[in-house]
PDB file of C-alpha atoms and ligand atoms in Angstrom:
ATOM      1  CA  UNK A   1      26.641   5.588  20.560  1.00 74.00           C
ATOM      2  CA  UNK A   2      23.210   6.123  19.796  1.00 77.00           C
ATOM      3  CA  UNK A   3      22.994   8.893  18.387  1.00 93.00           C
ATOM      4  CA  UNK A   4      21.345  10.540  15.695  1.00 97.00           C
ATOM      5  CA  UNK A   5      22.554  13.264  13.401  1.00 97.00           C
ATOM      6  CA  UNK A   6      21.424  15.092  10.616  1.00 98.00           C
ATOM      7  CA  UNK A   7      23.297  17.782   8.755  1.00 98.00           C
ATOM      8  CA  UNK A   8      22.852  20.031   5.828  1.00 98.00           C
ATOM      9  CA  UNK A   9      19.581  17.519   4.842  1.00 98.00           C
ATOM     10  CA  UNK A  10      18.211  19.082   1.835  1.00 98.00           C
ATOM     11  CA  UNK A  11      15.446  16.702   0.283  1.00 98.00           C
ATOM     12  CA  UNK A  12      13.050  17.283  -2.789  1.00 98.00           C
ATOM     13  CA  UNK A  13      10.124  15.331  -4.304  1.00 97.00           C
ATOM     14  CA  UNK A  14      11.474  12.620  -6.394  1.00 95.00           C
ATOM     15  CA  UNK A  15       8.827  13.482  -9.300  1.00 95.00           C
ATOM     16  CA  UNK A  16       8.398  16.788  -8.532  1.00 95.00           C
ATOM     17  CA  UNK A  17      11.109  20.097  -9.202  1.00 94.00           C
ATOM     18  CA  UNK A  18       9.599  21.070  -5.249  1.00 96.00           C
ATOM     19  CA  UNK A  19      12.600  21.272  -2.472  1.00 97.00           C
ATOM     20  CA  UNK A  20      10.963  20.404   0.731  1.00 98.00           C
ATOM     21  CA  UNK A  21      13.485  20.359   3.246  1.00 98.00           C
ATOM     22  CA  UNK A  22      16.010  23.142   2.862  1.00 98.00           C
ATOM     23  CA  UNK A  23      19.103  22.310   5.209  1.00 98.00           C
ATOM     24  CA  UNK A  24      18.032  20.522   8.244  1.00 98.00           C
ATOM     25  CA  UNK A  25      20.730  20.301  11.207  1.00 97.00           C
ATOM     26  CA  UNK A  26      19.342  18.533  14.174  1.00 97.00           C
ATOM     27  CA  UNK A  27      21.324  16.204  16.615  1.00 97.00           C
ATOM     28  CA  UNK A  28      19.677  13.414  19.474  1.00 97.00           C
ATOM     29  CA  UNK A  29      22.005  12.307  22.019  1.00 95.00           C
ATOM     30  CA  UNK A  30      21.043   9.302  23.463  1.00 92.00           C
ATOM     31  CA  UNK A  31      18.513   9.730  26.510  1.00 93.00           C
ATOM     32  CA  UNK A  32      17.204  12.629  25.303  1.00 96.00           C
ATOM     33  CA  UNK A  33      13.855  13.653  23.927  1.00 96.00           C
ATOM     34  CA  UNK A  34      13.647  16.642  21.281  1.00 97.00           C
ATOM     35  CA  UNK A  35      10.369  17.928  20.318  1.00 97.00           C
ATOM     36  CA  UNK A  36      10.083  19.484  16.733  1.00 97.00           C
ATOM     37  CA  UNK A  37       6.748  21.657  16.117  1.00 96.00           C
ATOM     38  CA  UNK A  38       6.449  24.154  13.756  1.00 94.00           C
ATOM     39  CA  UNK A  39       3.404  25.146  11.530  1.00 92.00           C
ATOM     40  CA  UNK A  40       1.461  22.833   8.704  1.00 92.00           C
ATOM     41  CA  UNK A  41       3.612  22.310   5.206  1.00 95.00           C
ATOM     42  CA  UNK A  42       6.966  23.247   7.303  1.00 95.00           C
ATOM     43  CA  UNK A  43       8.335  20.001   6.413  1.00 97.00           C
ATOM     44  CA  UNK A  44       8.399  17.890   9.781  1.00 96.00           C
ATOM     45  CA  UNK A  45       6.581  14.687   8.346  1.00 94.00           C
ATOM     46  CA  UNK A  46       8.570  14.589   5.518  1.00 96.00           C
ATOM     47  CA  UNK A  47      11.734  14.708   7.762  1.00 97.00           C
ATOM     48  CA  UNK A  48      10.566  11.720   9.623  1.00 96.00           C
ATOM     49  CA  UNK A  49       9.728   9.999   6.568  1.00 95.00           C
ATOM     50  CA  UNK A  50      13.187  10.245   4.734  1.00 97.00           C
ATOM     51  CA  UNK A  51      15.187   9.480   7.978  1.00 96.00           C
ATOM     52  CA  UNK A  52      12.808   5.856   7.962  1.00 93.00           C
ATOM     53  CA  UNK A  53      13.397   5.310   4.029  1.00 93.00           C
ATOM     54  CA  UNK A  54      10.550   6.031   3.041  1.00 93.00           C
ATOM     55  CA  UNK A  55      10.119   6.115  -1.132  1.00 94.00           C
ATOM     56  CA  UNK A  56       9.324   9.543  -3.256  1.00 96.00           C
ATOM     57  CA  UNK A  57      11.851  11.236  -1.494  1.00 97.00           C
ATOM     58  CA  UNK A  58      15.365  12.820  -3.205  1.00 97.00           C
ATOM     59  CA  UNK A  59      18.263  13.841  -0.541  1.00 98.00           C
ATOM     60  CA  UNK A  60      20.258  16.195  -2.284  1.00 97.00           C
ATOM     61  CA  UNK A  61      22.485  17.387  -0.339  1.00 98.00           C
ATOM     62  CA  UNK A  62      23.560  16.274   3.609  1.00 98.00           C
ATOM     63  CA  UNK A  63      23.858  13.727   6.289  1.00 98.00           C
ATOM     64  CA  UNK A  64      21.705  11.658   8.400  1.00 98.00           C
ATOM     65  CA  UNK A  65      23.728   9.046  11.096  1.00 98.00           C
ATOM     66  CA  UNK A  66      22.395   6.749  13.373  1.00 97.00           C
ATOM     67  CA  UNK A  67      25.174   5.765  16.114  1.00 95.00           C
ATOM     68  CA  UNK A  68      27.586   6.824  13.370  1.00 95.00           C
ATOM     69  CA  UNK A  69      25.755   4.309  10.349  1.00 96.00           C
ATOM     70  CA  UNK A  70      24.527   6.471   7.388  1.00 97.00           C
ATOM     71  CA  UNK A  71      21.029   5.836   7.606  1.00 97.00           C
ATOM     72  CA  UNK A  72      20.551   7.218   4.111  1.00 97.00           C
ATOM     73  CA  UNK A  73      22.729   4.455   2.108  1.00 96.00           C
ATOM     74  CA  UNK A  74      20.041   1.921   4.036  1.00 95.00           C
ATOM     75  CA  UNK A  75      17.165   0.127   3.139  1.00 93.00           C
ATOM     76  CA  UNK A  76      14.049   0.863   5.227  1.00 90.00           C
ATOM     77  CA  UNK A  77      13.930  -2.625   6.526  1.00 87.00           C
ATOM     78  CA  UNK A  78      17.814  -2.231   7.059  1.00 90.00           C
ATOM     79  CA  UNK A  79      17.226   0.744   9.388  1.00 92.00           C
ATOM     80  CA  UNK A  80      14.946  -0.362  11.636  1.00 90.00           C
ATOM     81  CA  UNK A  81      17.148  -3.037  12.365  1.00 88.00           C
ATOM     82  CA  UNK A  82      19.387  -0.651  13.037  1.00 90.00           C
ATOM     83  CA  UNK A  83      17.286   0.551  15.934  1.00 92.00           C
ATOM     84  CA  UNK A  84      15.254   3.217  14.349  1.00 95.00           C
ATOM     85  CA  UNK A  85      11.114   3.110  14.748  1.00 94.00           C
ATOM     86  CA  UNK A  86       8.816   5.616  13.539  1.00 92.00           C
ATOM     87  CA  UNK A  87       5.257   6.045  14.975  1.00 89.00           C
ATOM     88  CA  UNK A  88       3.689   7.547  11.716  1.00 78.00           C
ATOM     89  CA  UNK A  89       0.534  10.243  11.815  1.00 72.00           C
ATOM     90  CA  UNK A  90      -1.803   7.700   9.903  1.00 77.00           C
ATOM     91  CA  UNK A  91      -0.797   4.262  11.353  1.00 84.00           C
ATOM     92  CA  UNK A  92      -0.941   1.582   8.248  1.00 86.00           C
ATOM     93  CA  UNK A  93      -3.667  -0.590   8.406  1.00 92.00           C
ATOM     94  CA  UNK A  94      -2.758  -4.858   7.292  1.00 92.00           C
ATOM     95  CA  UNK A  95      -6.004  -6.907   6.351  1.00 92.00           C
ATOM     96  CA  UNK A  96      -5.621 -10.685   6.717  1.00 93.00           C
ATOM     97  CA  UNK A  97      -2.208 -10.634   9.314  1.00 94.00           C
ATOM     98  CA  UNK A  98      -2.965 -10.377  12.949  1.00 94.00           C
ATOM     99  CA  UNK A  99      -1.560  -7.837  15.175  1.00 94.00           C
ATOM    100  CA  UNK A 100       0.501 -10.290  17.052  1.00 94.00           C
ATOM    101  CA  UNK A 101       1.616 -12.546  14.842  1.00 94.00           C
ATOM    102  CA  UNK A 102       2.841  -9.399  12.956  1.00 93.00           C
ATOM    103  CA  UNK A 103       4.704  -8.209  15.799  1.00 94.00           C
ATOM    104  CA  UNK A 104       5.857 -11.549  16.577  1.00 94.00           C
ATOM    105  CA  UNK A 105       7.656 -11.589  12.885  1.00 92.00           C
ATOM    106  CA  UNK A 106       9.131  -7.635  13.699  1.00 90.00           C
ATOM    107  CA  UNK A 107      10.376  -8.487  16.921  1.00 92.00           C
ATOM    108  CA  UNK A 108      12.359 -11.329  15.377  1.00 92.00           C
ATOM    109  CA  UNK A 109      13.157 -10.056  12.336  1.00 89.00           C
ATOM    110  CA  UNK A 110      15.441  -7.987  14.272  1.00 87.00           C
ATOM    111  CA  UNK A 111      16.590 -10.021  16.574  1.00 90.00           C
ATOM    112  CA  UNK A 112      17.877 -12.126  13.812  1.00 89.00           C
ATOM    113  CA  UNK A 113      19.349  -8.620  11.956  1.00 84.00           C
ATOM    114  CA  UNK A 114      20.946  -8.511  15.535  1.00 83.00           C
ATOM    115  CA  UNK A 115      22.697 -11.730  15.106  1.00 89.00           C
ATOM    116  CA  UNK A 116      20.020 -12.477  18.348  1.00 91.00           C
ATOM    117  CA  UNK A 117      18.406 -15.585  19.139  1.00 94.00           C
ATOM    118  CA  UNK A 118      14.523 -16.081  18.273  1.00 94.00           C
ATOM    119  CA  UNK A 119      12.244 -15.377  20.848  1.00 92.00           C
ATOM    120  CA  UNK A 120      10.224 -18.137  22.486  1.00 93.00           C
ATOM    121  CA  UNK A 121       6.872 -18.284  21.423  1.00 93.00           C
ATOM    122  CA  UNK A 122       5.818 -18.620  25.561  1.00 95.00           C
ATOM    123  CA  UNK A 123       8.457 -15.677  26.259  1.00 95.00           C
ATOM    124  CA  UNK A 124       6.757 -13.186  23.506  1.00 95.00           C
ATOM    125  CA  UNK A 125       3.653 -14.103  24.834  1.00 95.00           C
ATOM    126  CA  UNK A 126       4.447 -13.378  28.215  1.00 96.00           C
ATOM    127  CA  UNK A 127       6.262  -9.331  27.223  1.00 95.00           C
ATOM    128  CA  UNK A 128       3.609  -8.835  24.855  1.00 96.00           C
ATOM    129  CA  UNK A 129       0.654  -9.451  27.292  1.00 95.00           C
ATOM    130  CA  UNK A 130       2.736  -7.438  30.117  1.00 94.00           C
ATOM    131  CA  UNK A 131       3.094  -4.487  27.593  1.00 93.00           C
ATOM    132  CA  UNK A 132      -0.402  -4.364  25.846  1.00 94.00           C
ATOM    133  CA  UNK A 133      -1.984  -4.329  29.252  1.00 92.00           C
ATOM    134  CA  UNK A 134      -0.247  -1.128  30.773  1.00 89.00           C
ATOM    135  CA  UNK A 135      -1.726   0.738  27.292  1.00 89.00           C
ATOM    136  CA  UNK A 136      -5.270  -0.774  27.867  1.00 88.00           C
ATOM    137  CA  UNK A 137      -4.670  -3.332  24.618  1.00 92.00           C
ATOM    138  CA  UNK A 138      -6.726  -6.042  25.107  1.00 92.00           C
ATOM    139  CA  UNK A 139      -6.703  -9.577  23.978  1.00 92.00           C
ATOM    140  CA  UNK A 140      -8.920  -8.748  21.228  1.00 93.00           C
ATOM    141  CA  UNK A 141      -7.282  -6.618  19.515  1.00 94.00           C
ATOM    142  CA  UNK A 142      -3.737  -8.528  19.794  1.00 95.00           C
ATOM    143  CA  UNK A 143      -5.886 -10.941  17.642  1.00 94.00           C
ATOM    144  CA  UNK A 144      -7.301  -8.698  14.868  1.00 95.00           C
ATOM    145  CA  UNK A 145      -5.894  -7.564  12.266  1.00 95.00           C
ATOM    146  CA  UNK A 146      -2.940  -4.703  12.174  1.00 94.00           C
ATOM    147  CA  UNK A 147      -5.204  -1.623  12.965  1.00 93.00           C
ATOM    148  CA  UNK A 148      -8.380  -2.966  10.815  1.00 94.00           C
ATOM    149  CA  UNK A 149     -11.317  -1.283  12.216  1.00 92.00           C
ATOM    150  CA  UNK A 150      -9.171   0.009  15.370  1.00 92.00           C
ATOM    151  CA  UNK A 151     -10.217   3.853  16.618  1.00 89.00           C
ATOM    152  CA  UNK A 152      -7.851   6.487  16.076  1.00 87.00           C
ATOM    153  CA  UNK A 153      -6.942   6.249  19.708  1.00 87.00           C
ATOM    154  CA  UNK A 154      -6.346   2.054  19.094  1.00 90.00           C
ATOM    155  CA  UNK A 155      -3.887   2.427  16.323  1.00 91.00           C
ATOM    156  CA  UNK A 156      -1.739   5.032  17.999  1.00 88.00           C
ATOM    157  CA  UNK A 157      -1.878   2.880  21.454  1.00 90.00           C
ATOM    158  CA  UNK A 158      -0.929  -0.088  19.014  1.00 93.00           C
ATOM    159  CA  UNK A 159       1.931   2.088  17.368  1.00 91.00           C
ATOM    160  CA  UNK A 160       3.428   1.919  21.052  1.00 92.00           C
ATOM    161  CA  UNK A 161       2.961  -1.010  21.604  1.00 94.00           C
ATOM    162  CA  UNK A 162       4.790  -2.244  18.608  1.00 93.00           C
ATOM    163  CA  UNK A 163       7.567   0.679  20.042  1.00 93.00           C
ATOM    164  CA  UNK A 164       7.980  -1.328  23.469  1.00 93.00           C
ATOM    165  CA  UNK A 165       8.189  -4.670  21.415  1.00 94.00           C
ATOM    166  CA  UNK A 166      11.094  -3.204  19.668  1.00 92.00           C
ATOM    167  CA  UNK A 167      13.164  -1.220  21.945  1.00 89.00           C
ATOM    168  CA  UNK A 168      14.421   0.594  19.255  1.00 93.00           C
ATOM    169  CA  UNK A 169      17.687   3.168  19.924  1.00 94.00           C
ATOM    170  CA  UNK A 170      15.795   6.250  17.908  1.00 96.00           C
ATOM    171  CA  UNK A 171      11.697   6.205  18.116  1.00 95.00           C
ATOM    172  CA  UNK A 172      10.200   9.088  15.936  1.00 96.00           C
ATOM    173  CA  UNK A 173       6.283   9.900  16.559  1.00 94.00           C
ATOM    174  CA  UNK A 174       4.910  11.886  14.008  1.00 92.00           C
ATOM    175  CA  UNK A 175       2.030  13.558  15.653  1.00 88.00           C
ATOM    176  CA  UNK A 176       1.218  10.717  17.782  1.00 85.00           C
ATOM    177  CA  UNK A 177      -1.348  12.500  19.857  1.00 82.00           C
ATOM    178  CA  UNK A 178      -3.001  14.363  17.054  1.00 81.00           C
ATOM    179  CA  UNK A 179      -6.833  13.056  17.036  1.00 80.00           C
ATOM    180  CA  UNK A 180      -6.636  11.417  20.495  1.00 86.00           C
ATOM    181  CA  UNK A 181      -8.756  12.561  23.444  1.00 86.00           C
ATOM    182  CA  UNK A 182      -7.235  13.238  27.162  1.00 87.00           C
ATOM    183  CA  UNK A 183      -7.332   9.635  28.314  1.00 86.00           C
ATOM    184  CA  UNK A 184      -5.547   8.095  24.862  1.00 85.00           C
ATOM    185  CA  UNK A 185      -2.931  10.989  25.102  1.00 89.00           C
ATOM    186  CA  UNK A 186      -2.291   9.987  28.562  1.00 89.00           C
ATOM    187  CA  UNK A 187      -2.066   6.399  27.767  1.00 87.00           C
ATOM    188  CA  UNK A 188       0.136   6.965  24.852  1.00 88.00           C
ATOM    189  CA  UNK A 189       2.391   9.438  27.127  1.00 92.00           C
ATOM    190  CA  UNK A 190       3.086   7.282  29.635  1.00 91.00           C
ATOM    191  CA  UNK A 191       4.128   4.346  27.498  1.00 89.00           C
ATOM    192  CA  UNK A 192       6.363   6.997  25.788  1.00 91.00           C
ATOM    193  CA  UNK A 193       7.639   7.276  29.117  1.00 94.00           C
ATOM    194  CA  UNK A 194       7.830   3.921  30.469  1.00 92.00           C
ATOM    195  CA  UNK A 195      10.720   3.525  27.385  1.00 93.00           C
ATOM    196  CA  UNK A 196      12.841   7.139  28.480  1.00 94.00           C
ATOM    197  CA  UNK A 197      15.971   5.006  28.729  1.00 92.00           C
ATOM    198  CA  UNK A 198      19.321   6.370  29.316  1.00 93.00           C
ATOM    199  CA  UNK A 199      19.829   4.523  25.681  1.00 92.00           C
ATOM    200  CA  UNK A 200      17.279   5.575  23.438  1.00 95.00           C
ATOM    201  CA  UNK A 201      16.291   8.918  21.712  1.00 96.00           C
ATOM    202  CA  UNK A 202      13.351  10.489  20.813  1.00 96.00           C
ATOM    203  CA  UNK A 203      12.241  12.952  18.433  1.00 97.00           C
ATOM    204  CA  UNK A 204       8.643  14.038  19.480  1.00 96.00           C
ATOM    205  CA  UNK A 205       6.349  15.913  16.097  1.00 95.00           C
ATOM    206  CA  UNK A 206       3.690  17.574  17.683  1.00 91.00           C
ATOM    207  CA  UNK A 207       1.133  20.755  17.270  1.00 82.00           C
ATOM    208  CA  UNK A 208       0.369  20.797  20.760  1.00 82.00           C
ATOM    209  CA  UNK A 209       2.525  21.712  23.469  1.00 85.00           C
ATOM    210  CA  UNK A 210      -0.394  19.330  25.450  1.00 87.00           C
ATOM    211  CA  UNK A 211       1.718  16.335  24.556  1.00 90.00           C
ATOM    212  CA  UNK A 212       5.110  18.056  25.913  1.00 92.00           C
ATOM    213  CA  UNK A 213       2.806  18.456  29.855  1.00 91.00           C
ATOM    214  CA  UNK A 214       2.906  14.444  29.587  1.00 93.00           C
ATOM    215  CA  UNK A 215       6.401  13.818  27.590  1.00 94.00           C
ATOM    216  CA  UNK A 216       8.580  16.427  29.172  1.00 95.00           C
ATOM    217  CA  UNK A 217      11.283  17.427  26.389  1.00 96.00           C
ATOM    218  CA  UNK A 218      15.132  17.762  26.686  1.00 97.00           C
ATOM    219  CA  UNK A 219      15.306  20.523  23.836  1.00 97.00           C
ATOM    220  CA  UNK A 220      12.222  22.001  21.625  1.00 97.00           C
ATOM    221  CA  UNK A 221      12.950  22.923  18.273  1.00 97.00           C
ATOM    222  CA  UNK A 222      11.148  24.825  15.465  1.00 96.00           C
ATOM    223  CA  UNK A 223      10.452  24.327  12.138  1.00 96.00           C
ATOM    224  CA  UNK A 224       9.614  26.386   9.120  1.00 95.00           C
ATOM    225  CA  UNK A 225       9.479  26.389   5.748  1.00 95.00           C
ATOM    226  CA  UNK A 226      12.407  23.227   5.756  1.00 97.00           C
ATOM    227  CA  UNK A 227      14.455  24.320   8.437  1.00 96.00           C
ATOM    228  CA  UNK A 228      15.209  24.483  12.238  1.00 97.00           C
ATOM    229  CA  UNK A 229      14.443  27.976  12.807  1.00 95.00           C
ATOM    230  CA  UNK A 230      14.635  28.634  16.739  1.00 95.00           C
ATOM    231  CA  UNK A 231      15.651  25.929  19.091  1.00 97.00           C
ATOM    232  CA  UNK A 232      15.066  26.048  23.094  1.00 97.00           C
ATOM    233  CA  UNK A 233      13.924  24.142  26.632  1.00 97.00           C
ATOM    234  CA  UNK A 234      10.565  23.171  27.011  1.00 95.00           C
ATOM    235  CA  UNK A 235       9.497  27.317  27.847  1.00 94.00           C
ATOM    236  CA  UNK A 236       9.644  27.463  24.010  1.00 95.00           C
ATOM    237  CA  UNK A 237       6.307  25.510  23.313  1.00 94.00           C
ATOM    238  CA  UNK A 238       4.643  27.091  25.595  1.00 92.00           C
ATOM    239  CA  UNK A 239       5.498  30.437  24.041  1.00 92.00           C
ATOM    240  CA  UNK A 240       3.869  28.974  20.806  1.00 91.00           C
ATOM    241  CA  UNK A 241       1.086  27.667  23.003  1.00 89.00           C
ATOM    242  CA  UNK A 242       0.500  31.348  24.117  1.00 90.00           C
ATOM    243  CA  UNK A 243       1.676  33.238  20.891  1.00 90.00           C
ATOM    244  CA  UNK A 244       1.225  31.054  18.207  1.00 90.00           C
ATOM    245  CA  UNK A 245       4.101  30.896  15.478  1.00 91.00           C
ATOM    246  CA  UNK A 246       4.181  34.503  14.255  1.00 89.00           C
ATOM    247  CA  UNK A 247       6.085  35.864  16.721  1.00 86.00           C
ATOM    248  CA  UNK A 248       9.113  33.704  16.215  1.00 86.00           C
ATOM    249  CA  UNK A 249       8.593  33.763  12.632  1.00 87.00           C
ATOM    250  CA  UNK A 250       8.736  37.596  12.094  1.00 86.00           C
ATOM    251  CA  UNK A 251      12.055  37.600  14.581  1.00 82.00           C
ATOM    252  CA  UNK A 252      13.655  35.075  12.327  1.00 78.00           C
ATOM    253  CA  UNK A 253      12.397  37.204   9.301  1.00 74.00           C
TER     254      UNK A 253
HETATM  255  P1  ADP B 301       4.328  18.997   8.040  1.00 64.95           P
HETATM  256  O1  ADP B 301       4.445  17.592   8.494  1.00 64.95           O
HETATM  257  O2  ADP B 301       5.240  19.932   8.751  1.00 64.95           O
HETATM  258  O3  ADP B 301       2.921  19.486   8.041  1.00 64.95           O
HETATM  259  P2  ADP B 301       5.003  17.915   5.433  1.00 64.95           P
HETATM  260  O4  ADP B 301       6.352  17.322   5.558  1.00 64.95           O
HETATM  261  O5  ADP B 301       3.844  16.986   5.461  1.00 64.95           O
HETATM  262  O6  ADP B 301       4.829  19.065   6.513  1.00 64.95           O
HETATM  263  O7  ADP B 301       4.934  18.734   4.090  1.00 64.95           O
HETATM  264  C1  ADP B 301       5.879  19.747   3.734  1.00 64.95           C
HETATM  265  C2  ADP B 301       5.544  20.316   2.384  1.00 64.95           C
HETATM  266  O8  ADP B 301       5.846  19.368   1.374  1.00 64.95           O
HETATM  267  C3  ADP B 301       4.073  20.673   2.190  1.00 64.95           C
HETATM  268  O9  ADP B 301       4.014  21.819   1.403  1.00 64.95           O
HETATM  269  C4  ADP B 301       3.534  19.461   1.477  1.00 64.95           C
HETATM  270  O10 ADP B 301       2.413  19.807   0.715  1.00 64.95           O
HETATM  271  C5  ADP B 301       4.698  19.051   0.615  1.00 64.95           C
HETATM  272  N1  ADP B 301       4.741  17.620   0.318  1.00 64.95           N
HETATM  273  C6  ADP B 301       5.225  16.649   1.160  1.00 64.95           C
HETATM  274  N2  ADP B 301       5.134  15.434   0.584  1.00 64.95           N
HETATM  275  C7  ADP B 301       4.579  15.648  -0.638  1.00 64.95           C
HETATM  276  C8  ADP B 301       4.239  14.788  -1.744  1.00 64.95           C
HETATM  277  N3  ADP B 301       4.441  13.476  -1.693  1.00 64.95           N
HETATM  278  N4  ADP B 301       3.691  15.365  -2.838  1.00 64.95           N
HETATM  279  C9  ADP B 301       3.482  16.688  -2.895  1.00 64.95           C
HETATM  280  N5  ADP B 301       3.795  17.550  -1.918  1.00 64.95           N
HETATM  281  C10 ADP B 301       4.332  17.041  -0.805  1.00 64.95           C
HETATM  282 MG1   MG B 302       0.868  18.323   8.476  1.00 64.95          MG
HETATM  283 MG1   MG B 303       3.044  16.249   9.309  1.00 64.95          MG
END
């Protein structure tokens, strides 16, 4: 059981009297991908952030499961262990530890949270070569630091990559494609796609219903001011590709 589960999630700012998220209900069955867009400020990025742990964050009121664990009585560290990944907007850059031996420590970090066996250095070597090259990562840039001086398009390519060394249950992209041209998108799409697993979840942030031609959704839902205000198929982005949001926003009104 896979699956992840949110109900009634009400979050504020920890420092701040400013509600953010007003009663979010939103489940992922396993083997499906659900797209969330909605406009700026509505609250999606600070969804992804709370269901990965991040700090500055109060939930006030609600649920959020992963394959039945409460993901919000968890450390960060504890959930991706769990199986949860998030590709964030504005990939973190690490001076002084290289990209590989940083995914080397991930990958068996939670192998070991698994009760799994370290991997080989010669077998990590081996996936990791197999799995940058299909996303155009070269040796290079397995070497260099975590995303120091990488383009916009390297980072998010890197952000998948560090996906596929994971095989997490739940992967979360937080506007993975924003800032990429045609060719990165694509790149990034189909490694999205290479991990569609009857298994594993998704939960796709986007603007652009571009992103949902490459990573075809399950279910697309819409978010405003702190809730899921409309949920559909995959014709609903493209009626905010042709409309915009104001149509669906006066009809909830
Ligand atoms: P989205 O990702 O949909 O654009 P966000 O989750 O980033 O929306 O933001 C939702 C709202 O919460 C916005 O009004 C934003 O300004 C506010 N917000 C989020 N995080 C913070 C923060 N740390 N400090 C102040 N305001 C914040
Ligand atoms: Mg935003
Ligand atoms: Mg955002």
């Amino acid at each position: 059981n896979n699956m992840l589960e949110i109900k009634g999630l009400k979050v504020k700012l920890e420092d701040e009297d400013k509600q953010i998220l007003k009663g979010v209900d939103l489940t992922v069955g396993a083997g499906k991908v659900h797209a969330i867009m909605g406009p700026n400020g509505s609250g999606k990025s600070t969804l992804s952030y709370v269901l990965s742990g991040r700090d500055g964050y109060e939930v006030t009121e609600g649920s959020a499961t992963l394959g039945g664990e409460d993901l919000l009585e968890l450390e960060a560290e504890e959930r991706a262990a769990l199986g949860l990944f998030l590709a964030f907007q504005y990939p973190v850059e690490i001076p002084g530890v290289g990209n590989m031996t940083f995914l080397r420590t991930a990958v068996n970090a939670q192998r070991k949270a698994r009760g799994e066996e370290e991997m080989s250095a010669a077998d990590f070597l081996k996936v990791i070569r197999a799995k940058a090259k299909t996303l155009k990562i070269d040796a290079d840039m397995l070497k260099r630091p975590v995303n120091v001086g990488f383009s916009g398009g390297e980072k998010k390519r890197n952000e998948i990559l560090q996906m596929a060394m994971l095989e997490p249950k739940m992967c979360i992209l937080d506007e993975t494609d924003s800032g990429l041209d045609v060719d990165a998108m694509k790149l990034v799409s189909e490694g999205v796609n290479a991990l569609r697993d009857a298994g594993r979840g998704f939960l796709v942030i986007t603007h652009y219903q571009r992103l949902l031609d490459h990573i075809k959704p399950d279910v697309v839902h819409i978010m405003a001011d702190g809730r899921i205000v409309k949920t559909g198929g995959p014709e609903l982005a493209l009626e905010v590709e042709n409309n915009g949001y104001a149509d669906i926003l006066a009809e909830m009104a």
